[in-house]
mmCIF file of C-alpha atoms in Angstrom:
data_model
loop_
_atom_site.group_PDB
_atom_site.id
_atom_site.type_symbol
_atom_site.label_atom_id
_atom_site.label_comp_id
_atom_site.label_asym_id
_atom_site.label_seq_id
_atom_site.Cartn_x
_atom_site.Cartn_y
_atom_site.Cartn_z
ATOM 1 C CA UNK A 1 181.766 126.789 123.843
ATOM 2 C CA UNK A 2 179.091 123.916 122.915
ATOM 3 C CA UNK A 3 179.501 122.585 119.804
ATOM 4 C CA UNK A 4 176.602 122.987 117.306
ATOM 5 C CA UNK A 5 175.913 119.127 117.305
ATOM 6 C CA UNK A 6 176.230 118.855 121.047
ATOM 7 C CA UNK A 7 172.964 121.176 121.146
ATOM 8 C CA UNK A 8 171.477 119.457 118.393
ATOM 9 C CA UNK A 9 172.163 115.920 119.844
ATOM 10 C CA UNK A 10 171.172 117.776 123.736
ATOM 11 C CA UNK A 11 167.844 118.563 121.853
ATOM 12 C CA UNK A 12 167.039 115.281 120.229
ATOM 13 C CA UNK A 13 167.415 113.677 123.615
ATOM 14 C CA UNK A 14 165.245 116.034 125.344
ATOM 15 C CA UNK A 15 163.020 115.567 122.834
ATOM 16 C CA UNK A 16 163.107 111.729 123.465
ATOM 17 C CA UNK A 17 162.564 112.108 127.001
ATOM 18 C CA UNK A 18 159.540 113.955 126.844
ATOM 19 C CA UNK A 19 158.082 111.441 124.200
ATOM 20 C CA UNK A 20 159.375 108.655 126.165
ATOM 21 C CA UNK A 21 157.030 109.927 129.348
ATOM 22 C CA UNK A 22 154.081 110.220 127.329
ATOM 23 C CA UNK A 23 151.893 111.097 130.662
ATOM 24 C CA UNK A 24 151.378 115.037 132.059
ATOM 25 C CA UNK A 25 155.186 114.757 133.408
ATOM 26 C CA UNK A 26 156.288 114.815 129.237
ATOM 27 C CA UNK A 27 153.630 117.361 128.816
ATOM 28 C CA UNK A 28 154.484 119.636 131.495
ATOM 29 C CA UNK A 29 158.320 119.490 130.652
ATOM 30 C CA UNK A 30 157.598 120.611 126.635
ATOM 31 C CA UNK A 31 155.471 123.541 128.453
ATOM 32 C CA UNK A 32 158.384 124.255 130.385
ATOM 33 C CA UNK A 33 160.919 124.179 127.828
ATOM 34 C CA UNK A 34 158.816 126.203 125.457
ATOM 35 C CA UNK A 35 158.231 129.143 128.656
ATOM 36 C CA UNK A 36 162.406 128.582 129.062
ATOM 37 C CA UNK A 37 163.001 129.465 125.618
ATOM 38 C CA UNK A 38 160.224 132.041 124.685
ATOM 39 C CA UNK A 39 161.514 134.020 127.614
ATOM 40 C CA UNK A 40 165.650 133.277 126.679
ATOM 41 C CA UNK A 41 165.602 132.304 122.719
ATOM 42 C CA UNK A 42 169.377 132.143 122.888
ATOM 43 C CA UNK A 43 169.275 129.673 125.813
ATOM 44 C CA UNK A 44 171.449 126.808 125.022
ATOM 45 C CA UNK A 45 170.119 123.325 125.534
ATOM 46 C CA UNK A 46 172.448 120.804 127.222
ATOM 47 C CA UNK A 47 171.788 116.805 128.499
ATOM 48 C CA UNK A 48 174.267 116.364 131.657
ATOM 49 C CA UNK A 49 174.642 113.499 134.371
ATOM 50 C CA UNK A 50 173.553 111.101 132.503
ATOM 51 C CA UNK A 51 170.232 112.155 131.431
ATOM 52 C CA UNK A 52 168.986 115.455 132.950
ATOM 53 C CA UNK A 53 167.654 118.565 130.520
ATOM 54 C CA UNK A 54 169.594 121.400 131.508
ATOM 55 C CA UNK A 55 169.422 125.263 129.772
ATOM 56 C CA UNK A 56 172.271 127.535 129.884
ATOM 57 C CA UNK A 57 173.091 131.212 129.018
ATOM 58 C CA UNK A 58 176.615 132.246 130.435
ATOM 59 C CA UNK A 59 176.428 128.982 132.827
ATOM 60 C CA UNK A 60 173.342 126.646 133.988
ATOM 61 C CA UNK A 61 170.006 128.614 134.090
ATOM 62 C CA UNK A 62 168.000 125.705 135.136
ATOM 63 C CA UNK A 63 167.543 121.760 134.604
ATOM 64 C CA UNK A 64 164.323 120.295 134.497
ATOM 65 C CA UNK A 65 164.378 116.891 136.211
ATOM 66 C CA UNK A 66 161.417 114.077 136.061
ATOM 67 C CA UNK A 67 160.352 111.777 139.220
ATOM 68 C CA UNK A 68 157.285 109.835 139.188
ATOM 69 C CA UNK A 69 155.197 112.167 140.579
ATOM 70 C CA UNK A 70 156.865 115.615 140.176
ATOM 71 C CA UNK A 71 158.726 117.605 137.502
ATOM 72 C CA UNK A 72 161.383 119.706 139.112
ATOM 73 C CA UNK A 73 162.451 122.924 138.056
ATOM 74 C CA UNK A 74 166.048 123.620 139.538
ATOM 75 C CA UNK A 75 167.313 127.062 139.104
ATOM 76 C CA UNK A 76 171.651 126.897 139.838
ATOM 77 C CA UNK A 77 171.921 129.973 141.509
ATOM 78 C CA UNK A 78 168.120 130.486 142.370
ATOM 79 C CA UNK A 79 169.082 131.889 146.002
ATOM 80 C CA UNK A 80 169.963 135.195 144.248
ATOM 81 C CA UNK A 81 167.118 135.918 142.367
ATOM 82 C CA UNK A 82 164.279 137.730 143.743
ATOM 83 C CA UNK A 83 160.692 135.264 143.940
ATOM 84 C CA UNK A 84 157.956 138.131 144.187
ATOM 85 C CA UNK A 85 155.752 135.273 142.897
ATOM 86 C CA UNK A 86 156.547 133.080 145.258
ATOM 87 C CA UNK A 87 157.221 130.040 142.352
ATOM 88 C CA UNK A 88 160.243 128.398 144.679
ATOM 89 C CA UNK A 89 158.883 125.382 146.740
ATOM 90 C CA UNK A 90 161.740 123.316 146.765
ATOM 91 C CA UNK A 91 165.478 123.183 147.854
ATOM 92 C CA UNK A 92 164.793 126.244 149.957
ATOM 93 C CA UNK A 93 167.104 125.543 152.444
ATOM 94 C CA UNK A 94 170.198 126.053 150.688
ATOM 95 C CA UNK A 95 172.791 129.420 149.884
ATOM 96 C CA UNK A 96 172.716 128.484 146.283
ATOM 97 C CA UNK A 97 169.795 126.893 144.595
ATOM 98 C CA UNK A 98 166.435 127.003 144.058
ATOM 99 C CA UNK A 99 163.756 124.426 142.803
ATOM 100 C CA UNK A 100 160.182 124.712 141.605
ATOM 101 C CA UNK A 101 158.239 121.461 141.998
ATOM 102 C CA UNK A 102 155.082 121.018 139.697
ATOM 103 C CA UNK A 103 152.908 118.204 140.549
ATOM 104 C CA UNK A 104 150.139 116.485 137.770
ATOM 105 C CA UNK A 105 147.440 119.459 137.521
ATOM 106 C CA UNK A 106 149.645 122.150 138.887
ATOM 107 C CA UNK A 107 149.415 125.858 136.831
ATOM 108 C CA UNK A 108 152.651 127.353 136.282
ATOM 109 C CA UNK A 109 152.893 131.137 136.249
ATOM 110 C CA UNK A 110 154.666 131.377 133.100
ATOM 111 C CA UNK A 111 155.020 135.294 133.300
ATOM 112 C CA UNK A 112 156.984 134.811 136.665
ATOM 113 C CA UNK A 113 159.009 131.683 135.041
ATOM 114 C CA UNK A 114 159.685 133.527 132.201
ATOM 115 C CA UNK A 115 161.158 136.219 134.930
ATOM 116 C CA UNK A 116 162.710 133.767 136.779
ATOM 117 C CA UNK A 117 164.384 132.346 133.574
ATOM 118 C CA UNK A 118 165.565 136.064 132.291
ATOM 119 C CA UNK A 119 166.864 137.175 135.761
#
């Protein structure tokens, strides 16, 4: 179990990392984090290997990662969960995961990532 200043501490450095971009990467991760958690309000919030956002409920939903020119969505066990939207564009070749890249200017379907999030 996560202890209740591991989340806090996990959200203060999230928090710093989207301030810290300051460009539509920072912006698109808040949107992303705020879709994550209206869909899962219990969702825990977690900073792993050494400075990557990640969400669990009952084991890693997703991590949100930052490049230069991408934000990545990576859903852990995203090869088991049905797409009907199609939102997986990324790390398709794999048994296990899934990833959702969003490039500066890209909409998000936040009805399917909310689905995607719950599933």
């Amino acid at each position: 179990m996560t202890r209740p200043d591991a989340v806090e501490s996990a959200s203060a450095l999230i928090d710093a990392r989207i301030k810290e971009l300051s460009d539509w990467r920072g912006k698109t991760l808040a949107k992303l984090r705020e879709i994550i958690h209206e869909a899962d309000p219990e969702i825990v919030e977690e900073w792993k290997w050494r400075g990557t956002p990640v969400w669990s409920h009952g084991g890693i939903v997703c991590t949100g990662e930052t490049y230069k020119n991408v934000v990545k969505m990576t859903f852990a066990k995203g090869a088991a969960l049905q797409d009907p939207s199609g939102l997986f564009n990324s790390s398709l070749d794999g048994n296990v995961r899934r990833a959702i890249d969003i490039h500066e200017g890209d909409k998000v379907d936040e009805a399917a990532l909310k689905d995607l999030t719950r599933a």
